[in-house]
Coordinates of C-alpha atoms in Angstrom, one line a residue:
M36 CA 164.2 -98.0 78.8
V37 CA 164.0 -101.5 80.4
K38 CA 164.7 -103.0 77.0
K39 CA 167.9 -100.9 76.7
I40 CA 169.0 -102.0 80.2
V41 CA 168.5 -105.6 79.2
F42 CA 170.5 -105.2 76.0
N43 CA 173.4 -103.4 77.9
T44 CA 173.3 -106.1 80.6
I45 CA 173.7 -108.9 78.0
T46 CA 176.5 -107.0 76.4
Y47 CA 178.4 -106.9 79.6
L48 CA 177.6 -110.5 80.4
I49 CA 179.3 -111.7 77.2
G50 CA 182.5 -110.0 78.2
S51 CA 182.7 -111.3 81.8
G52 CA 181.0 -114.7 81.4
F53 CA 183.9 -116.4 79.8
A54 CA 186.3 -115.5 82.7
Q55 CA 183.7 -116.7 85.2
V56 CA 183.5 -120.1 83.6
F57 CA 187.2 -120.6 83.7
A58 CA 187.3 -119.3 87.3
L59 CA 184.6 -121.8 88.3
V60 CA 186.5 -124.7 86.7
F61 CA 189.6 -123.6 88.5
T62 CA 187.8 -123.7 91.9
L63 CA 186.2 -127.1 91.1
I64 CA 189.7 -128.5 90.4
L65 CA 190.9 -127.1 93.8
M66 CA 188.0 -128.7 95.6
D67 CA 188.6 -132.0 93.9
K68 CA 192.3 -132.2 94.4
L69 CA 192.7 -130.6 97.9
P70 CA 191.6 -132.3 101.1
V71 CA 188.7 -130.5 102.8
A72 CA 191.0 -128.9 105.5
E73 CA 193.5 -127.6 102.9
Y74 CA 190.7 -126.1 100.8
G75 CA 189.4 -124.4 104.0
N76 CA 192.9 -123.0 104.6
Y77 CA 193.1 -121.7 101.1
N78 CA 189.9 -119.8 101.6
L79 CA 191.2 -118.3 104.8
V80 CA 194.2 -117.0 102.9
I81 CA 192.1 -115.4 100.1
S82 CA 189.7 -113.9 102.6
L83 CA 192.4 -112.1 104.5
V84 CA 194.0 -110.9 101.3
A85 CA 190.7 -109.6 100.1
I86 CA 190.3 -107.4 103.2
F87 CA 193.7 -105.8 102.5
S88 CA 193.2 -105.5 98.7
F89 CA 190.1 -103.4 98.9
L90 CA 192.3 -100.3 98.4
I91 CA 193.6 -101.7 95.1
D92 CA 190.8 -99.7 93.5
G93 CA 188.7 -98.0 96.2
G94 CA 187.2 -95.4 93.9
L95 CA 190.4 -94.6 92.0
T96 CA 189.0 -96.1 88.8
G97 CA 185.9 -93.9 89.1
F98 CA 188.0 -90.8 89.8
I99 CA 190.2 -91.4 86.7
I100 CA 187.2 -92.0 84.4
K101 CA 185.4 -88.9 85.7
E102 CA 188.5 -86.7 85.3
F103 CA 189.3 -87.9 81.8
N104 CA 185.7 -87.5 80.6
N105 CA 184.9 -84.2 82.3
K106 CA 188.1 -82.6 81.1
G107 CA 188.1 -84.2 77.6
Y108 CA 191.5 -85.9 77.9
H109 CA 192.4 -88.7 75.4
L110 CA 195.2 -91.2 75.4
D111 CA 196.1 -90.4 71.8
E112 CA 196.1 -86.6 72.3
P113 CA 199.1 -85.4 74.3
S114 CA 198.7 -82.6 76.9
V115 CA 200.5 -81.4 80.0
E116 CA 197.3 -81.7 82.1
R117 CA 196.7 -85.2 81.0
D118 CA 200.2 -86.3 81.8
L119 CA 200.1 -84.7 85.2
L120 CA 196.9 -86.6 86.0
I121 CA 198.5 -89.8 85.0
C122 CA 201.6 -89.1 87.1
T123 CA 199.5 -88.1 90.1
T124 CA 197.3 -91.2 90.0
Y125 CA 200.3 -93.5 89.6
I126 CA 202.3 -92.1 92.5
Y127 CA 199.1 -92.3 94.6
Q128 CA 198.7 -96.0 93.6
I129 CA 202.3 -96.8 94.4
L130 CA 202.1 -95.3 97.8
V131 CA 198.8 -97.1 98.6
T132 CA 200.1 -100.4 97.3
S133 CA 203.3 -100.1 99.3
L134 CA 201.4 -99.3 102.5
L135 CA 199.1 -102.2 102.0
M136 CA 201.9 -104.6 101.4
F137 CA 203.7 -103.4 104.5
L138 CA 200.5 -103.7 106.7
Y139 CA 199.6 -107.1 105.3
T140 CA 203.1 -108.5 106.0
L141 CA 203.0 -107.2 109.6
T142 CA 199.6 -108.8 110.1
V143 CA 200.6 -112.1 108.7
L144 CA 203.8 -112.2 110.8
A145 CA 201.9 -111.3 113.9
T146 CA 198.8 -113.6 113.5
V147 CA 199.5 -116.5 111.2
D148 CA 200.9 -119.9 112.3
S149 CA 204.6 -120.2 111.1
N150 CA 203.7 -123.3 109.0
F151 CA 201.5 -121.1 106.8
I152 CA 203.3 -117.8 106.6
I153 CA 204.9 -118.5 103.2
N154 CA 201.5 -119.3 101.7
Y155 CA 200.0 -116.1 103.1
L156 CA 202.9 -113.9 102.0
A157 CA 203.2 -115.5 98.5
F158 CA 199.5 -115.2 97.6
G159 CA 199.0 -111.9 99.4
L160 CA 202.0 -109.9 98.2
L161 CA 201.6 -111.0 94.6
T162 CA 197.9 -110.1 94.6
L163 CA 198.5 -106.7 96.2
L164 CA 201.2 -105.9 93.5
L165 CA 198.4 -106.2 90.9
G166 CA 197.2 -102.9 92.3
L167 CA 199.9 -101.1 90.4
A168 CA 198.0 -101.8 87.2
T169 CA 194.8 -100.2 88.4
P170 CA 195.4 -96.8 86.8
I171 CA 196.1 -98.5 83.4
F172 CA 192.8 -100.4 83.5
A173 CA 190.9 -97.2 84.5
L174 CA 192.5 -95.2 81.7
L175 CA 191.6 -97.9 79.2
I176 CA 188.0 -97.9 80.3
A177 CA 187.9 -94.1 80.3
N178 CA 189.0 -94.2 76.6
E179 CA 186.5 -96.8 75.6
K180 CA 189.0 -99.6 75.3
R181 CA 187.0 -102.0 77.6
H182 CA 187.7 -104.9 75.2
L183 CA 191.3 -104.9 76.3
I184 CA 190.2 -105.3 79.9
V185 CA 187.8 -108.1 78.9
A186 CA 190.7 -109.8 77.0
K187 CA 192.9 -109.4 80.1
D188 CA 190.4 -111.0 82.4
V189 CA 189.9 -114.0 80.1
I190 CA 193.6 -114.5 79.6
V191 CA 194.3 -114.3 83.3
A192 CA 191.5 -116.9 84.0
V193 CA 192.9 -119.2 81.3
I194 CA 196.5 -118.9 82.7
R195 CA 195.2 -119.7 86.3
L196 CA 193.4 -122.7 85.0
V197 CA 196.5 -124.0 83.1
L198 CA 198.7 -123.5 86.1
I199 CA 196.4 -125.4 88.5
V200 CA 196.2 -128.2 86.0
I201 CA 200.0 -128.4 85.7
I202 CA 200.5 -128.3 89.4
F203 CA 198.2 -131.3 90.1
K204 CA 199.0 -133.1 86.8
F205 CA 202.7 -133.3 87.7
S206 CA 202.1 -133.8 91.4
F207 CA 203.8 -130.6 92.5
S208 CA 203.3 -129.5 96.1
S209 CA 199.9 -128.0 96.9
H210 CA 201.8 -125.0 98.4
N211 CA 202.5 -124.0 94.8
I212 CA 198.8 -122.9 94.4
Y213 CA 199.6 -119.8 96.4
F214 CA 202.0 -118.6 93.7
I215 CA 199.4 -118.7 91.0
P216 CA 198.8 -114.9 91.1
V217 CA 202.1 -114.5 89.4
G218 CA 200.3 -115.3 86.1
A219 CA 198.0 -112.3 86.5
L220 CA 201.0 -110.2 87.4
I221 CA 202.8 -111.1 84.2
V222 CA 199.7 -110.3 82.1
S223 CA 199.4 -106.9 83.8
V224 CA 203.1 -106.1 83.1
V225 CA 202.6 -107.1 79.5
L226 CA 199.5 -104.9 79.2
G227 CA 201.4 -102.1 80.9
V228 CA 204.2 -102.3 78.3
I229 CA 201.7 -102.3 75.5
F230 CA 199.8 -99.4 77.1
Y231 CA 202.9 -97.1 77.2
K232 CA 204.3 -98.1 73.9
R233 CA 201.3 -98.3 71.7
I234 CA 198.2 -96.8 73.4
L235 CA 199.5 -93.8 75.4
I236 CA 200.7 -91.2 72.8
G237 CA 203.0 -88.3 73.6
F238 CA 203.8 -89.0 77.2
E239 CA 207.2 -87.3 77.5
K240 CA 208.3 -87.2 81.1
F241 CA 207.3 -87.9 84.7
T242 CA 206.0 -84.8 86.5
P243 CA 206.1 -84.8 90.3
P244 CA 202.6 -84.2 91.6
K245 CA 201.7 -81.5 94.1
K246 CA 200.3 -82.0 97.6
N247 CA 196.9 -80.5 96.7
Q248 CA 196.5 -83.0 93.8
F249 CA 196.9 -85.9 96.2
L250 CA 194.5 -84.3 98.6
N251 CA 192.0 -83.9 95.8
I252 CA 192.2 -87.7 95.0
L253 CA 191.8 -88.5 98.7
K254 CA 188.8 -86.3 99.0
V255 CA 187.1 -87.9 96.0
V256 CA 187.9 -91.5 96.7
S257 CA 187.7 -91.6 100.5
P258 CA 183.9 -92.3 100.7
F259 CA 184.3 -95.1 98.2
L260 CA 187.3 -96.5 100.1
L261 CA 185.2 -96.8 103.2
L262 CA 182.4 -98.3 101.2
S263 CA 184.7 -100.9 99.7
L264 CA 186.3 -101.7 103.1
F265 CA 183.0 -102.4 104.8
N266 CA 181.7 -104.3 101.7
V267 CA 184.7 -106.6 101.7
I268 CA 184.7 -107.1 105.5
Y269 CA 181.0 -108.1 105.2
N270 CA 181.7 -110.5 102.4
K271 CA 184.7 -112.2 104.1
I272 CA 183.8 -112.0 107.8
D273 CA 181.8 -115.3 107.6
I274 CA 184.9 -117.3 106.6
L275 CA 187.1 -115.7 109.3
M276 CA 184.5 -116.1 112.0
L277 CA 183.8 -119.8 111.1
N278 CA 187.5 -120.5 111.6
E279 CA 187.3 -119.0 115.1
L280 CA 183.9 -120.2 116.2
A281 CA 183.7 -123.6 114.4
D282 CA 186.5 -125.5 112.6
I283 CA 188.4 -125.5 109.3
S284 CA 186.0 -128.1 107.8
E285 CA 183.1 -125.7 108.3
V286 CA 185.1 -123.0 106.4
A287 CA 185.6 -125.5 103.5
F288 CA 181.9 -126.4 103.4
Y289 CA 180.8 -122.8 103.5
A290 CA 183.3 -122.0 100.7
G291 CA 182.0 -125.0 98.8
A292 CA 178.5 -123.7 99.0
T293 CA 179.5 -120.3 97.6
I294 CA 181.1 -121.6 94.4
F295 CA 177.7 -121.9 92.7
V296 CA 176.4 -118.6 94.2
Y297 CA 179.0 -115.9 94.2
P298 CA 180.2 -116.5 90.6
F299 CA 176.8 -115.4 89.5
M300 CA 177.4 -112.0 91.1
F301 CA 179.0 -111.0 87.8
I302 CA 175.5 -110.9 86.4
C303 CA 174.6 -108.4 89.1
T304 CA 177.7 -106.4 88.3
A305 CA 176.9 -106.4 84.6
A306 CA 173.4 -105.2 85.3
S307 CA 174.6 -102.5 87.7
S308 CA 177.0 -101.3 85.0
A309 CA 174.1 -101.1 82.6
I310 CA 171.7 -99.2 84.9
L311 CA 174.1 -96.8 86.7
P312 CA 174.3 -94.3 83.7
Y313 CA 170.5 -94.0 83.8
F314 CA 170.5 -93.2 87.5
S315 CA 173.4 -90.7 87.0
R316 CA 171.2 -88.8 84.5
M317 CA 168.4 -88.4 87.0
A318 CA 169.8 -85.3 88.5
V319 CA 166.4 -83.8 89.1
R320 CA 164.1 -86.0 91.1
S321 CA 160.6 -86.2 89.7
N322 CA 157.6 -88.5 89.3
D323 CA 159.1 -89.8 86.0
S324 CA 162.4 -90.7 87.6
A325 CA 160.6 -92.4 90.5
R326 CA 158.7 -94.5 88.1
E327 CA 161.9 -95.4 86.2
E328 CA 163.7 -96.3 89.4
K329 CA 160.7 -98.6 90.3
L330 CA 160.9 -100.3 86.9
I331 CA 164.7 -100.9 87.3
L332 CA 164.1 -102.3 90.8
I333 CA 161.5 -104.7 89.5
F334 CA 163.8 -105.7 86.7
M335 CA 166.7 -106.4 89.1
L336 CA 164.5 -108.3 91.6
G337 CA 162.9 -110.3 88.7
L338 CA 166.4 -111.2 87.4
G339 CA 167.5 -112.2 90.9
A340 CA 164.4 -114.2 91.6
V341 CA 164.7 -116.2 88.4
L342 CA 168.4 -116.9 89.1
S343 CA 168.0 -117.8 92.7
S344 CA 165.0 -120.0 92.0
F345 CA 166.8 -121.8 89.2
L346 CA 169.9 -122.4 91.4
Y347 CA 167.7 -123.6 94.3
F348 CA 165.8 -126.2 92.2
I349 CA 169.0 -127.7 90.7
S350 CA 170.7 -127.9 94.2
P351 CA 169.9 -131.7 94.6
Y352 CA 172.0 -132.4 91.5
L353 CA 175.0 -130.2 92.3
Y354 CA 176.4 -131.8 95.5
T355 CA 175.0 -135.3 95.6
H356 CA 177.8 -136.8 93.4
L357 CA 180.2 -133.9 93.5
F358 CA 183.7 -135.3 94.2
D359 CA 182.1 -138.5 95.6
G360 CA 180.1 -136.7 98.1
K361 CA 183.1 -134.9 99.7
Y362 CA 181.1 -131.6 99.9
L363 CA 177.7 -133.1 100.5
A364 CA 177.5 -131.0 103.7
S365 CA 177.7 -127.8 101.5
A366 CA 174.3 -128.6 99.9
E367 CA 172.1 -127.4 102.8
I368 CA 174.2 -124.2 103.2
Y369 CA 173.9 -123.6 99.5
K370 CA 170.1 -123.8 99.7
V371 CA 170.2 -120.8 102.0
L372 CA 172.8 -118.8 100.2
V373 CA 171.1 -118.9 96.8
W374 CA 168.5 -116.4 98.1
Y375 CA 171.4 -114.0 98.7
L376 CA 171.4 -113.3 95.0
L377 CA 167.7 -112.3 94.9
I378 CA 168.2 -109.8 97.7
V379 CA 171.5 -108.4 96.5
F380 CA 170.2 -107.8 93.1
G381 CA 167.5 -105.5 94.5
Y382 CA 170.0 -104.0 96.9
T383 CA 172.3 -103.1 94.0
S384 CA 169.5 -101.3 92.2
L385 CA 168.7 -99.2 95.3
S386 CA 172.3 -98.5 96.2
S387 CA 173.0 -97.3 92.7
S388 CA 170.1 -94.9 93.1
L389 CA 171.6 -93.6 96.3
V390 CA 175.0 -93.1 94.6
A391 CA 173.3 -91.0 91.9
M392 CA 171.6 -89.0 94.6
G393 CA 174.9 -88.3 96.3
K394 CA 174.0 -90.2 99.4
I395 CA 177.3 -92.1 99.8
A396 CA 177.3 -91.4 103.6
I397 CA 174.1 -93.3 103.9
L398 CA 175.5 -96.3 102.1
I399 CA 178.6 -96.2 104.3
L400 CA 176.4 -96.1 107.4
M401 CA 174.3 -98.9 106.2
N402 CA 177.3 -101.1 105.4
V403 CA 178.6 -100.5 108.9
V404 CA 175.3 -101.6 110.4
M405 CA 175.2 -104.6 108.1
V406 CA 178.7 -105.7 109.2
L407 CA 177.8 -105.3 112.9
L408 CA 174.5 -107.1 112.4
N409 CA 176.2 -109.9 110.6
I410 CA 178.9 -110.3 113.3
I411 CA 176.2 -110.4 116.0
L412 CA 174.2 -113.0 114.2
N413 CA 177.3 -115.0 113.5
Y414 CA 178.2 -115.1 117.2
Q415 CA 174.7 -116.4 117.9
L416 CA 174.3 -118.9 115.1
I417 CA 177.7 -120.3 114.2
P418 CA 178.4 -122.1 117.5
E419 CA 175.1 -124.1 117.1
Y420 CA 174.6 -124.3 113.4
G421 CA 178.1 -124.0 112.0
A422 CA 178.4 -122.9 108.3
K423 CA 174.6 -123.0 107.8
G424 CA 174.3 -120.4 110.6
A425 CA 176.7 -118.1 108.8
A426 CA 174.6 -118.4 105.7
F427 CA 171.4 -117.5 107.6
A428 CA 173.3 -114.5 109.2
T429 CA 174.3 -113.3 105.7
V430 CA 170.8 -113.5 104.2
V431 CA 169.1 -111.9 107.3
S432 CA 171.5 -109.0 107.2
E433 CA 170.9 -108.4 103.5
V434 CA 167.1 -108.5 104.0
A435 CA 167.3 -106.0 106.9
I436 CA 169.3 -103.5 104.7
L437 CA 167.1 -104.1 101.7
L438 CA 164.0 -103.1 103.7
F439 CA 165.8 -100.1 105.1
L440 CA 166.8 -99.0 101.6
L441 CA 163.3 -99.3 100.3
F442 CA 162.0 -97.2 103.2
Y443 CA 164.7 -94.6 102.9
I444 CA 164.3 -94.1 99.1
K445 CA 160.5 -94.0 99.4
V446 CA 160.9 -91.1 101.9
Q447 CA 163.3 -89.3 99.6
Q448 CA 160.9 -89.6 96.7
A449 CA 158.0 -88.3 98.8
K450 CA 160.1 -85.2 99.7
H451 CA 160.6 -84.4 95.9
A452 CA 157.0 -85.3 94.9

């Protein structure tokens, strides 16, 4: 079983690894070319956008995949029910995207300095528009056309890299970096055209969805929307609070520390994609399932431990000469954040188990507690320790939740023993 998980994990890694490499090079170029303060401002923008863009998916992909698979729909087999599902999810996505863009614009106009409004609006609105392609991606995954999604991710990463090289090569204004999401938007439009002309067969006309169909989507995705919201707030709150409690240079140094940590989260995502089907099949709790869950947890913790240890031991070589020492202050923050990977790998295994058990409410509650704990710790640590304090707050919050998850699942297993 563990061997199969390892094989599936490696399969997913190959698909997403290329895109991550291009994304890392993109970030390194930004750090090299932008002054520290400007790189800090860039991270503030993407952090605010991330909080609004959590609804771009928010469980809709899972809903589409589940509906298609459970009801036996296929993109190359026309049916009225299939077309109605496509229409319903697209109208839902249009409404959600429009609402997000409206709320984001109001927030920017009300809170952002006038000198930066164009940057925030350009990057944010272009990114939120990408949400309109979410149903297409979900339909492709549901019909086992994941290779197209992988190709899309790689192409988008390459385009972003080419655009950033052009901007700095020809000395364009650094404000142009906020328009880079237009590359991803173009790729999504092209994929959408290909989808409707070559992949989706027999779609004849638009059918207006009924009210109860919207309510059904909301009922299914609402728990995942909340989970996504608190996850993204937790991941971005450090950057926002550093800007308020310290200064923009601390934002830049914290972001500089994350560039060799967060990109490796794609390994965790790949492993999670590999193990989730096993958890889903464990409908009946038993001693055998408990043993398998324990093996999966050990596998994930082992993977995280190897990765975190490796990154920690190479830390002296990453920042000492990076950009002539411009981000040397990121080194100590990085040494703390690398252990985030170890913890979150184990956390992912346990949270996947809870999803399979139907305990979404527990996950939501835990994420609320994790956000509150992180905020409290940030208020205590950032004023004195700056970005390193934010890193400690993140790791401590993760450890607290990991311990709670271990205790909770052990209790649940004891009930079914």
